[in-house]
mmCIF file of C-alpha atoms and ligand atoms in Angstrom:
data_model
loop_
_atom_site.group_PDB
_atom_site.id
_atom_site.type_symbol
_atom_site.label_atom_id
_atom_site.label_comp_id
_atom_site.label_asym_id
_atom_site.label_seq_id
_atom_site.Cartn_x
_atom_site.Cartn_y
_atom_site.Cartn_z
ATOM 1 C CA MET E 1 247.071 244.909 145.395
ATOM 2 C CA ILE E 2 249.944 247.272 144.711
ATOM 3 C CA SER E 3 252.810 246.034 146.876
ATOM 4 C CA GLU E 4 255.644 248.219 145.668
ATOM 5 C CA ILE E 5 256.205 251.244 143.445
ATOM 6 C CA GLY E 6 259.609 252.011 141.935
ATOM 7 C CA ALA E 7 262.223 251.012 139.373
ATOM 8 C CA ASN E 8 263.690 247.499 139.079
ATOM 9 C CA LEU E 9 261.067 245.657 141.056
ATOM 10 C CA LYS E 10 261.250 241.945 141.871
ATOM 11 C CA ASP E 11 262.465 239.601 139.144
ATOM 12 C CA GLY E 12 260.076 237.113 137.665
ATOM 13 C CA ALA E 13 257.143 239.454 137.424
ATOM 14 C CA GLU E 14 255.495 240.084 134.100
ATOM 15 C CA VAL E 15 256.737 243.380 132.665
ATOM 16 C CA ILE E 16 254.555 245.719 130.638
ATOM 17 C CA ASP E 17 256.563 248.409 128.886
ATOM 18 C CA ALA E 18 254.220 251.392 128.582
ATOM 19 C CA GLY E 19 256.838 253.324 126.613
ATOM 20 C CA GLY E 20 256.412 256.490 128.676
ATOM 21 C CA ARG E 21 252.628 256.495 128.498
ATOM 22 C CA ILE E 22 250.463 257.202 131.524
ATOM 23 C CA VAL E 23 248.841 254.778 133.934
ATOM 24 C CA SER E 24 245.617 255.663 135.724
ATOM 25 C CA PRO E 25 243.739 253.904 138.481
ATOM 26 C CA GLY E 26 240.728 252.084 136.972
ATOM 27 C CA PHE E 27 237.859 254.205 135.671
ATOM 28 C CA MET E 28 234.544 254.074 137.479
ATOM 29 C CA ASP E 29 231.045 254.442 136.116
ATOM 30 C CA MET E 30 228.748 255.621 138.901
ATOM 31 C CA HIS E 31 225.413 255.370 137.081
ATOM 32 C CA PHE E 32 224.364 252.802 134.535
ATOM 33 C CA HIS E 33 221.341 250.728 133.498
ATOM 34 C CA LEU E 34 222.589 247.243 132.688
ATOM 35 C CA ASP E 35 219.088 245.735 132.614
ATOM 36 C CA SER E 36 217.984 247.750 129.574
ATOM 37 C CA VAL E 37 221.349 247.930 127.816
ATOM 38 C CA LEU E 38 221.435 247.047 124.085
ATOM 39 C CA THR E 39 217.650 246.777 123.697
ATOM 40 C CA MET E 40 217.352 249.742 121.348
ATOM 41 C CA GLY E 41 214.605 249.280 118.751
ATOM 42 C CA ASP E 42 212.959 246.430 120.648
ATOM 43 C CA PRO E 43 209.991 246.768 120.489
ATOM 44 C CA ARG E 44 210.393 250.231 118.893
ATOM 45 C CA TYR E 45 212.635 253.277 118.647
ATOM 46 C CA ASN E 46 212.284 256.397 120.800
ATOM 47 C CA GLU E 47 211.197 258.913 118.167
ATOM 48 C CA SER E 48 210.587 261.896 120.475
ATOM 49 C CA GLY E 49 213.928 261.602 122.270
ATOM 50 C CA THR E 50 212.266 262.210 125.635
ATOM 51 C CA LEU E 51 212.773 260.476 128.964
ATOM 52 C CA LEU E 52 209.042 259.782 129.122
ATOM 53 C CA GLU E 53 208.831 257.965 125.767
ATOM 54 C CA GLY E 54 211.887 255.976 126.860
ATOM 55 C CA ILE E 55 210.073 254.887 130.025
ATOM 56 C CA GLU E 56 207.022 253.821 127.952
ATOM 57 C CA ILE E 57 209.121 251.737 125.541
ATOM 58 C CA TRP E 58 210.991 250.109 128.411
ATOM 59 C CA ALA E 59 207.664 249.230 130.083
ATOM 60 C CA GLU E 60 206.822 247.219 126.928
ATOM 61 C CA ARG E 61 210.257 245.622 126.631
ATOM 62 C CA LYS E 62 210.537 244.568 130.248
ATOM 63 C CA ARG E 63 207.509 242.281 129.967
ATOM 64 C CA LYS E 64 209.649 239.820 128.025
ATOM 65 C CA LEU E 65 212.811 239.941 130.145
ATOM 66 C CA SER E 66 214.529 236.734 131.115
ATOM 67 C CA VAL E 67 217.636 236.093 133.192
ATOM 68 C CA SER E 68 219.586 234.799 130.181
ATOM 69 C CA ASP E 69 218.527 237.791 128.075
ATOM 70 C CA ILE E 70 219.920 240.113 130.778
ATOM 71 C CA VAL E 71 223.101 238.098 131.309
ATOM 72 C CA GLN E 72 223.832 238.145 127.590
ATOM 73 C CA ARG E 73 223.273 241.867 127.042
ATOM 74 C CA ALA E 74 224.782 243.077 130.320
ATOM 75 C CA GLY E 75 227.792 240.810 129.842
ATOM 76 C CA LYS E 76 228.505 242.241 126.420
ATOM 77 C CA ALA E 77 228.208 245.789 127.795
ATOM 78 C CA LEU E 78 230.557 244.992 130.692
ATOM 79 C CA ARG E 79 233.187 243.617 128.325
ATOM 80 C CA LEU E 80 232.979 246.820 126.257
ATOM 81 C CA MET E 81 233.427 248.848 129.443
ATOM 82 C CA VAL E 82 236.402 246.799 130.606
ATOM 83 C CA ALA E 83 238.052 247.240 127.202
ATOM 84 C CA HIS E 84 237.817 250.994 127.761
ATOM 85 C CA GLY E 85 239.316 250.927 131.250
ATOM 86 C CA THR E 86 236.301 250.714 133.561
ATOM 87 C CA THR E 87 237.014 248.515 136.568
ATOM 88 C CA ALA E 88 233.953 249.327 138.725
ATOM 89 C CA ILE E 89 230.375 250.202 137.931
ATOM 90 C CA ARG E 90 227.162 251.008 139.752
ATOM 91 C CA THR E 91 224.121 249.767 137.882
ATOM 92 C CA HIS E 92 220.418 250.179 138.470
ATOM 93 C CA ALA E 93 217.997 247.259 138.364
ATOM 94 C CA ASP E 94 214.416 248.272 137.639
ATOM 95 C CA VAL E 95 212.391 246.843 140.531
ATOM 96 C CA THR E 96 208.956 247.866 139.271
ATOM 97 C CA ASP E 97 208.895 244.666 137.220
ATOM 98 C CA PRO E 98 206.849 242.328 139.482
ATOM 99 C CA THR E 99 208.962 239.259 138.655
ATOM 100 C CA LEU E 100 212.182 241.056 139.719
ATOM 101 C CA THR E 101 213.900 239.336 136.789
ATOM 102 C CA THR E 102 216.170 242.366 136.530
ATOM 103 C CA VAL E 103 217.484 241.752 140.038
ATOM 104 C CA LYS E 104 217.954 238.010 139.476
ATOM 105 C CA GLY E 105 219.727 238.648 136.152
ATOM 106 C CA LEU E 106 222.013 241.357 137.461
ATOM 107 C CA LEU E 107 222.928 239.421 140.613
ATOM 108 C CA GLU E 108 224.013 236.612 138.304
ATOM 109 C CA VAL E 109 226.005 239.005 136.109
ATOM 110 C CA LYS E 110 227.680 240.523 139.158
ATOM 111 C CA LYS E 111 228.842 237.104 140.293
ATOM 112 C CA LEU E 112 229.922 235.945 136.833
ATOM 113 C CA TYR E 113 232.034 239.060 136.241
ATOM 114 C CA GLN E 114 233.353 239.518 139.792
ATOM 115 C CA ASN E 115 236.998 238.974 138.864
ATOM 116 C CA ILE E 116 236.832 241.245 135.812
ATOM 117 C CA ILE E 117 234.864 244.248 137.066
ATOM 118 C CA ASP E 118 233.203 245.221 140.366
ATOM 119 C CA VAL E 119 229.449 245.627 139.909
ATOM 120 C CA GLN E 120 227.245 247.303 142.505
ATOM 121 C CA ILE E 121 223.479 247.035 142.041
ATOM 122 C CA THR E 122 220.925 249.658 143.036
ATOM 123 C CA ALA E 123 217.255 248.743 143.405
ATOM 124 C CA PHE E 124 215.669 251.317 141.132
ATOM 125 C CA PRO E 125 211.900 251.964 141.178
ATOM 126 C CA GLN E 126 211.670 253.200 137.569
ATOM 127 C CA ASP E 127 207.922 253.882 137.672
ATOM 128 C CA GLY E 128 207.905 255.388 141.176
ATOM 129 C CA ILE E 129 207.713 253.987 144.702
ATOM 130 C CA LEU E 130 204.188 255.221 145.486
ATOM 131 C CA THR E 131 202.571 255.251 142.021
ATOM 132 C CA ASP E 132 201.487 251.632 142.502
ATOM 133 C CA PRO E 133 200.839 249.901 145.824
ATOM 134 C CA ALA E 134 203.060 246.960 144.789
ATOM 135 C CA ASN E 135 206.175 249.038 144.135
ATOM 136 C CA LEU E 136 207.204 249.744 147.702
ATOM 137 C CA GLU E 137 207.052 246.052 148.517
ATOM 138 C CA LEU E 138 209.087 245.167 145.412
ATOM 139 C CA LEU E 139 211.755 247.700 146.344
ATOM 140 C CA GLU E 140 212.127 246.178 149.789
ATOM 141 C CA LYS E 141 212.102 242.645 148.388
ATOM 142 C CA ALA E 142 214.925 243.522 145.969
ATOM 143 C CA VAL E 143 217.005 244.742 148.891
ATOM 144 C CA GLU E 144 216.318 241.491 150.716
ATOM 145 C CA MET E 145 217.523 239.613 147.623
ATOM 146 C CA GLY E 146 220.917 241.246 148.066
ATOM 147 C CA VAL E 147 221.206 244.429 146.038
ATOM 148 C CA ASP E 148 223.731 246.942 147.311
ATOM 149 C CA ASN E 149 221.896 250.279 147.290
ATOM 150 C CA VAL E 150 218.402 251.724 147.539
ATOM 151 C CA GLY E 151 217.145 253.907 144.695
ATOM 152 C CA MET E 152 214.308 256.368 144.207
ATOM 153 C CA ILE E 153 212.805 258.605 141.536
ATOM 154 C CA PRO E 154 210.859 261.316 143.390
ATOM 155 C CA HIS E 155 210.196 263.516 140.320
ATOM 156 C CA ILE E 156 208.175 260.680 138.719
ATOM 157 C CA GLU E 157 205.828 260.312 141.723
ATOM 158 C CA HIS E 158 202.366 261.801 141.125
ATOM 159 C CA THR E 159 202.669 264.758 143.487
ATOM 160 C CA ARG E 160 205.306 266.763 145.281
ATOM 161 C CA GLU E 161 204.041 265.255 148.558
ATOM 162 C CA ASP E 162 204.395 261.699 147.262
ATOM 163 C CA GLY E 163 207.882 262.571 146.029
ATOM 164 C CA VAL E 164 208.908 263.619 149.542
ATOM 165 C CA LYS E 165 207.242 260.535 151.015
ATOM 166 C CA SER E 166 209.095 258.292 148.528
ATOM 167 C CA ILE E 167 212.402 259.743 149.727
ATOM 168 C CA GLU E 168 211.353 259.022 153.305
ATOM 169 C CA GLU E 169 210.554 255.398 152.365
ATOM 170 C CA ALA E 170 213.858 254.955 150.526
ATOM 171 C CA PHE E 171 215.779 256.138 153.599
ATOM 172 C CA ARG E 172 213.693 253.918 155.867
ATOM 173 C CA ILE E 173 214.584 250.839 153.792
ATOM 174 C CA ALA E 174 218.232 251.882 153.474
ATOM 175 C CA LYS E 175 218.538 252.260 157.238
ATOM 176 C CA THR E 176 216.733 249.017 157.986
ATOM 177 C CA TYR E 177 219.074 247.002 155.748
ATOM 178 C CA ASP E 178 222.182 249.189 156.163
ATOM 179 C CA ARG E 179 222.414 250.128 152.483
ATOM 180 C CA ASP E 180 223.574 253.323 150.772
ATOM 181 C CA ILE E 181 221.215 255.569 148.822
ATOM 182 C CA ASP E 182 221.623 255.957 145.056
ATOM 183 C CA GLY E 183 218.746 257.960 143.603
ATOM 184 C CA HIS E 184 217.519 259.368 140.339
ATOM 185 C CA VAL E 185 216.736 262.912 141.424
ATOM 186 C CA ASP E 186 215.154 265.797 139.501
ATOM 187 C CA GLU E 187 215.831 264.437 136.020
ATOM 188 C CA THR E 188 213.615 267.026 134.387
ATOM 189 C CA ASP E 189 213.830 270.554 132.998
ATOM 190 C CA ASP E 190 211.163 271.657 135.478
ATOM 191 C CA GLU E 191 212.838 274.299 137.621
ATOM 192 C CA GLN E 192 210.189 273.610 140.286
ATOM 193 C CA SER E 193 211.513 270.098 140.824
ATOM 194 C CA ARG E 194 213.406 270.449 144.093
ATOM 195 C CA PHE E 195 213.786 266.982 145.537
ATOM 196 C CA LEU E 196 217.559 267.165 145.806
ATOM 197 C CA GLU E 197 217.263 269.487 148.812
ATOM 198 C CA VAL E 198 214.958 266.941 150.465
ATOM 199 C CA VAL E 199 217.411 264.115 149.780
ATOM 200 C CA ALA E 200 220.288 266.148 151.238
ATOM 201 C CA SER E 201 218.235 267.110 154.254
ATOM 202 C CA TYR E 202 217.358 263.444 154.945
ATOM 203 C CA ALA E 203 221.033 262.518 154.586
ATOM 204 C CA ILE E 204 221.790 264.880 157.456
ATOM 205 C CA LYS E 205 218.774 263.958 159.593
ATOM 206 C CA GLU E 206 219.191 260.215 159.145
ATOM 207 C CA ASN E 207 222.920 260.218 159.805
ATOM 208 C CA TYR E 208 223.682 259.313 156.199
ATOM 209 C CA VAL E 209 226.299 261.963 155.483
ATOM 210 C CA GLY E 210 228.646 260.605 152.788
ATOM 211 C CA ARG E 211 226.347 257.673 151.962
ATOM 212 C CA VAL E 212 224.085 259.268 149.379
ATOM 213 C CA ALA E 213 224.454 259.702 145.618
ATOM 214 C CA ALA E 214 221.984 261.615 143.481
ATOM 215 C CA GLY E 215 221.981 260.934 139.749
ATOM 216 C CA HIS E 216 221.107 263.301 136.893
ATOM 217 C CA CYS E 217 219.865 266.343 138.922
ATOM 218 C CA THR E 218 219.219 268.158 135.653
ATOM 219 C CA ALA E 219 216.577 270.531 137.056
ATOM 220 C CA MET E 220 219.532 272.212 138.750
ATOM 221 C CA HIS E 221 220.442 273.570 135.328
ATOM 222 C CA SER E 222 217.276 275.691 135.454
ATOM 223 C CA TYR E 223 217.331 276.832 139.093
ATOM 224 C CA ASN E 224 217.916 280.499 139.861
ATOM 225 C CA ASP E 225 221.428 281.250 141.081
ATOM 226 C CA ALA E 226 220.397 282.281 144.593
ATOM 227 C CA TYR E 227 218.671 278.953 145.163
ATOM 228 C CA ALA E 228 221.551 277.051 143.537
ATOM 229 C CA ALA E 229 223.978 278.720 145.958
ATOM 230 C CA LYS E 230 221.914 277.521 148.919
ATOM 231 C CA LEU E 231 221.794 274.030 147.432
ATOM 232 C CA TYR E 232 225.590 273.760 146.995
ATOM 233 C CA ARG E 233 226.090 274.455 150.691
ATOM 234 C CA LEU E 234 223.477 271.916 151.685
ATOM 235 C CA LEU E 235 224.904 269.211 149.379
ATOM 236 C CA LYS E 236 228.390 269.756 150.740
ATOM 237 C CA LYS E 237 227.172 269.548 154.319
ATOM 238 C CA ALA E 238 225.225 266.359 153.540
ATOM 239 C CA GLY E 239 228.160 264.765 151.707
ATOM 240 C CA VAL E 240 225.910 264.004 148.738
ATOM 241 C CA THR E 241 227.672 262.983 145.526
ATOM 242 C CA VAL E 242 226.038 264.388 142.411
ATOM 243 C CA VAL E 243 226.374 261.981 139.483
ATOM 244 C CA ALA E 244 226.012 263.725 136.134
ATOM 245 C CA ASN E 245 225.226 261.739 132.987
ATOM 246 C CA PRO E 246 226.251 264.101 130.204
ATOM 247 C CA LEU E 247 225.753 261.814 127.187
ATOM 248 C CA ILE E 248 222.166 261.053 128.049
ATOM 249 C CA ASN E 249 221.075 264.394 129.417
ATOM 250 C CA ILE E 250 222.442 266.461 126.545
ATOM 251 C CA HIS E 251 220.264 264.199 124.412
ATOM 252 C CA LEU E 252 217.074 263.981 126.549
ATOM 253 C CA GLN E 253 216.854 267.425 128.139
ATOM 254 C CA GLY E 254 215.578 270.599 126.546
ATOM 255 C CA ARG E 255 213.151 268.551 124.453
ATOM 256 C CA PHE E 256 210.192 270.742 125.416
ATOM 257 C CA ASP E 257 212.127 273.942 124.641
ATOM 258 C CA THR E 258 212.250 275.838 121.383
ATOM 259 C CA TYR E 259 215.269 278.198 121.261
ATOM 260 C CA PRO E 260 217.395 278.944 123.141
ATOM 261 C CA LYS E 261 217.430 275.288 124.226
ATOM 262 C CA ARG E 262 218.658 274.401 127.697
ATOM 263 C CA ARG E 263 221.563 271.991 128.004
ATOM 264 C CA GLY E 264 220.047 270.260 131.020
ATOM 265 C CA MET E 265 223.064 268.998 132.896
ATOM 266 C CA ALA E 266 223.835 269.297 136.606
ATOM 267 C CA ARG E 267 226.129 272.275 137.221
ATOM 268 C CA VAL E 268 229.332 270.277 137.443
ATOM 269 C CA LYS E 269 231.761 273.197 137.477
ATOM 270 C CA GLU E 270 229.944 275.144 140.183
ATOM 271 C CA LEU E 271 229.360 272.043 142.313
ATOM 272 C CA LEU E 272 233.073 271.236 142.205
ATOM 273 C CA ASN E 273 234.026 274.824 142.962
ATOM 274 C CA ASN E 274 231.733 274.721 145.994
ATOM 275 C CA GLY E 275 233.259 271.562 147.415
ATOM 276 C CA VAL E 276 230.546 269.099 146.360
ATOM 277 C CA ASN E 277 231.697 265.657 145.238
ATOM 278 C CA VAL E 278 230.804 265.020 141.575
ATOM 279 C CA ALA E 279 231.187 261.791 139.615
ATOM 280 C CA LEU E 280 230.006 260.702 136.175
ATOM 281 C CA GLY E 281 227.852 257.954 134.723
ATOM 282 C CA HIS E 282 227.516 256.501 131.237
ATOM 283 C CA ASP E 283 223.847 255.798 132.092
ATOM 284 C CA CYS E 284 222.884 253.947 128.892
ATOM 285 C CA ILE E 285 224.203 252.257 125.788
ATOM 286 C CA MET E 286 221.809 251.704 122.882
ATOM 287 C CA ASP E 287 218.569 251.449 124.840
ATOM 288 C CA PRO E 288 215.215 253.304 124.861
ATOM 289 C CA TRP E 289 216.889 256.423 126.271
ATOM 290 C CA TYR E 290 220.132 256.672 124.310
ATOM 291 C CA PRO E 291 220.903 255.374 120.817
ATOM 292 C CA LEU E 292 224.717 255.469 120.950
ATOM 293 C CA GLY E 293 227.594 254.715 123.353
ATOM 294 C CA ARG E 294 230.550 252.373 123.486
ATOM 295 C CA GLY E 295 231.141 251.859 127.182
ATOM 296 C CA ASP E 296 233.928 254.416 127.362
ATOM 297 C CA MET E 297 234.103 256.693 130.435
ATOM 298 C CA VAL E 298 236.679 258.895 128.669
ATOM 299 C CA GLN E 299 234.051 259.620 126.031
ATOM 300 C CA VAL E 300 231.604 260.461 128.845
ATOM 301 C CA LEU E 301 234.227 262.756 130.356
ATOM 302 C CA PHE E 302 234.822 264.359 126.943
ATOM 303 C CA MET E 303 231.127 265.276 126.751
ATOM 304 C CA ALA E 304 231.129 266.459 130.389
ATOM 305 C CA VAL E 305 233.995 268.904 129.960
ATOM 306 C CA HIS E 306 232.375 270.361 126.853
ATOM 307 C CA VAL E 307 228.836 270.732 128.201
ATOM 308 C CA GLY E 308 230.093 271.888 131.611
ATOM 309 C CA GLN E 309 232.771 274.154 130.055
ATOM 310 C CA LEU E 310 235.545 272.620 132.120
ATOM 311 C CA MET E 311 238.044 273.394 129.409
ATOM 312 C CA SER E 312 240.771 275.480 131.053
ATOM 313 C CA TYR E 313 244.138 273.784 131.317
ATOM 314 C CA SER E 314 243.841 273.171 135.061
ATOM 315 C CA GLU E 315 240.236 271.972 134.752
ATOM 316 C CA LEU E 316 241.196 269.506 132.035
ATOM 317 C CA LYS E 317 244.156 268.242 134.082
ATOM 318 C CA GLN E 318 241.835 267.541 137.020
ATOM 319 C CA ALA E 319 238.916 266.264 134.958
ATOM 320 C CA PHE E 320 239.915 262.608 135.307
ATOM 321 C CA ASN E 321 239.028 262.833 139.012
ATOM 322 C CA LEU E 322 235.381 262.742 137.888
ATOM 323 C CA ILE E 323 235.800 259.154 136.670
ATOM 324 C CA THR E 324 238.401 258.041 139.234
ATOM 325 C CA TYR E 325 238.937 259.456 142.734
ATOM 326 C CA ASN E 326 235.552 261.210 143.105
ATOM 327 C CA ALA E 327 233.816 257.973 142.187
ATOM 328 C CA ALA E 328 235.929 256.043 144.718
ATOM 329 C CA LYS E 329 234.727 258.530 147.317
ATOM 330 C CA THR E 330 231.134 257.808 146.274
ATOM 331 C CA LEU E 331 231.722 254.096 146.856
ATOM 332 C CA ARG E 332 233.573 254.900 150.112
ATOM 333 C CA ILE E 333 236.631 252.939 149.002
ATOM 334 C CA GLY E 334 239.035 255.877 148.864
ATOM 335 C CA ASP E 335 241.583 254.184 151.158
ATOM 336 C CA LYS E 336 241.919 251.171 148.818
ATOM 337 C CA TYR E 337 241.895 253.131 145.581
ATOM 338 C CA GLY E 338 244.594 254.877 143.557
ATOM 339 C CA ILE E 339 248.183 254.338 142.602
ATOM 340 C CA LYS E 340 249.740 253.791 145.994
ATOM 341 C CA VAL E 341 251.139 250.895 147.968
ATOM 342 C CA GLY E 342 248.313 248.944 149.572
ATOM 343 C CA ALA E 343 245.684 249.994 147.031
ATOM 344 C CA GLN E 344 243.793 247.456 144.975
ATOM 345 C CA ALA E 345 245.697 246.951 141.694
ATOM 346 C CA ASP E 346 243.007 248.213 139.315
ATOM 347 C CA LEU E 347 244.992 249.991 136.624
ATOM 348 C CA VAL E 348 244.627 251.317 133.105
ATOM 349 C CA VAL E 349 247.646 251.707 130.838
ATOM 350 C CA LEU E 350 246.472 254.457 128.528
ATOM 351 C CA ASP E 351 247.572 254.915 124.956
ATOM 352 C CA ALA E 352 248.461 258.538 125.682
ATOM 353 C CA PHE E 353 251.387 260.443 127.124
ATOM 354 C CA ASP E 354 249.350 262.755 129.355
ATOM 355 C CA GLU E 355 245.765 263.433 130.468
ATOM 356 C CA LEU E 356 245.082 265.948 127.722
ATOM 357 C CA GLU E 357 246.086 263.483 125.027
ATOM 358 C CA ALA E 358 243.973 260.783 126.661
ATOM 359 C CA LEU E 359 240.926 263.030 126.525
ATOM 360 C CA ALA E 360 241.619 264.476 123.092
ATOM 361 C CA PHE E 361 242.457 261.225 121.284
ATOM 362 C CA GLN E 362 240.215 258.824 123.260
ATOM 363 C CA ARG E 363 242.196 255.769 122.250
ATOM 364 C CA THR E 364 241.390 252.346 123.598
ATOM 365 C CA PRO E 365 243.712 251.625 126.559
ATOM 366 C CA LEU E 366 246.638 249.294 125.940
ATOM 367 C CA TYR E 367 246.045 247.245 129.098
ATOM 368 C CA VAL E 368 243.415 247.076 131.787
ATOM 369 C CA ILE E 369 244.349 245.356 135.039
ATOM 370 C CA LYS E 370 241.829 244.165 137.625
ATOM 371 C CA ARG E 371 243.180 243.167 141.052
ATOM 372 C CA GLY E 372 246.585 242.549 139.531
ATOM 373 C CA ARG E 373 245.425 240.496 136.557
ATOM 374 C CA ILE E 374 245.340 241.667 132.939
ATOM 375 C CA VAL E 375 241.669 241.647 131.874
ATOM 376 C CA SER E 376 241.966 243.547 128.608
ATOM 377 C CA LYS E 377 244.772 244.070 126.153
ATOM 378 C CA ASN E 378 244.787 246.000 122.965
ATOM 379 C CA THR E 379 247.448 246.140 120.307
ATOM 380 C CA PRO E 380 246.823 249.355 118.440
ATOM 381 C CA GLU E 381 246.551 248.755 114.735
ATOM 382 C CA GLU E 382 249.618 249.822 112.884
ATOM 383 C CA THR E 383 248.421 253.152 111.550
ATOM 384 C CA GLN E 384 250.983 254.452 109.082
ATOM 385 C CA VAL E 385 250.910 258.048 107.894
ATOM 386 C CA LEU E 386 253.176 259.447 105.207
ATOM 387 C CA ASN E 387 255.407 262.197 106.580
ATOM 388 C CA PRO E 388 256.521 264.506 103.724
ATOM 389 C CA GLU E 389 259.453 265.788 105.792
ATOM 390 C CA ASN E 390 261.309 262.504 105.355
ATOM 391 C CA ASN E 391 258.985 260.713 102.914
ATOM 392 C CA GLN E 392 258.497 257.873 105.388
ATOM 393 C CA PHE E 393 255.456 256.210 106.844
ATOM 394 C CA THR E 394 255.268 256.524 110.639
ATOM 395 C CA ASN E 395 252.764 255.660 113.341
ATOM 396 C CA PRO E 396 251.433 258.856 114.990
ATOM 397 C CA ARG E 397 250.397 256.840 118.045
ATOM 398 C CA LYS E 398 254.029 256.264 118.941
ATOM 399 C CA GLU E 399 255.093 259.880 118.711
ATOM 400 C CA GLN E 400 255.890 261.700 121.920
ATOM 401 C CA PRO E 401 253.976 264.967 122.384
ATOM 402 C CA ILE E 402 255.644 268.060 120.972
ATOM 403 C CA LEU E 403 255.001 269.878 124.249
ATOM 404 C CA ARG E 404 255.481 268.087 127.557
ATOM 405 C CA ARG E 405 252.535 269.135 129.661
HETATM 406 FE FE1 FE2 B 501 219.595 256.807 134.997
#
């Protein structure tokens, strides 16, 4: 943990000279799918670019899952994330696979990587809780096996009524086992999909204020403004964190539209302005739902500020909260998080002199520190650019900004 902040600290400690660059508390990814990561093309590619084709391909791929297959792929993804400054992640484990191999594999990964990155696992009923009689039982069994949070996917249930009932079941299990809720909610362009209000209402009724996260929430993009205004108030009251996944949803949403095409992302700017906690997720890397990605939450943030038009100077300055402090609030670890004495020493030494540079240049961090130990280091390659002013080669990465922001 951070024991002291200041100049000339105790002798004998290892010194990292950041050369005036900035240090951030570790980045946090609040929504990811480690079980399907890096399976793209196996058994086939998603040609339509829709969520539904992704689910079909994954249904084929998950029949041949094994623990070692998951450990290998998830481990590689986690190392990519750590290299880019992520020190905590919430992943989903698909629990509609009857063998629950996803849960076994991810529990093993969590343990193996525990000193490098904190991994929280959510039991995620990909195909619905009530679409198959076995699914409810599997969800509960996964929780018994030791996953951290209970998931749901009400918009995939067959009817509106089943969707509501699935939320009820998820809360029942969460309460029974004292787990938080981490749902996939309204990931559709259907403006009639209104499960988020039900989730928020259960959070209040079940005494779960501050213990619920709702991922994607893309239908919100298409709600009318009067309804959206009601929803903001309800979400704030319920202490629900909305987790937007801009890389994936800018790719998957609007696929049934012609033009103008909807962007299909939760209304991040308006949620923030109305006091709702918002965090971000990478969601996928090279899997049936998303063909790209490098495990970099700054790249996720870059997409978020563009799609959500959070591009004013003050919005950009505060944008890093979406992948730091707001996420810590989601995990309810705010008291142990940040750059302050007594906080867990999860730190990122960025290769940038301020937040705007970090977001604009998206360079790999110089160091990533997990609980006081260096877990990633990166020596930037010696880029040399010819400067005609003095006819010398210099490294632009080492230049101080022209304007101090
Ligand atoms: Fe997701």
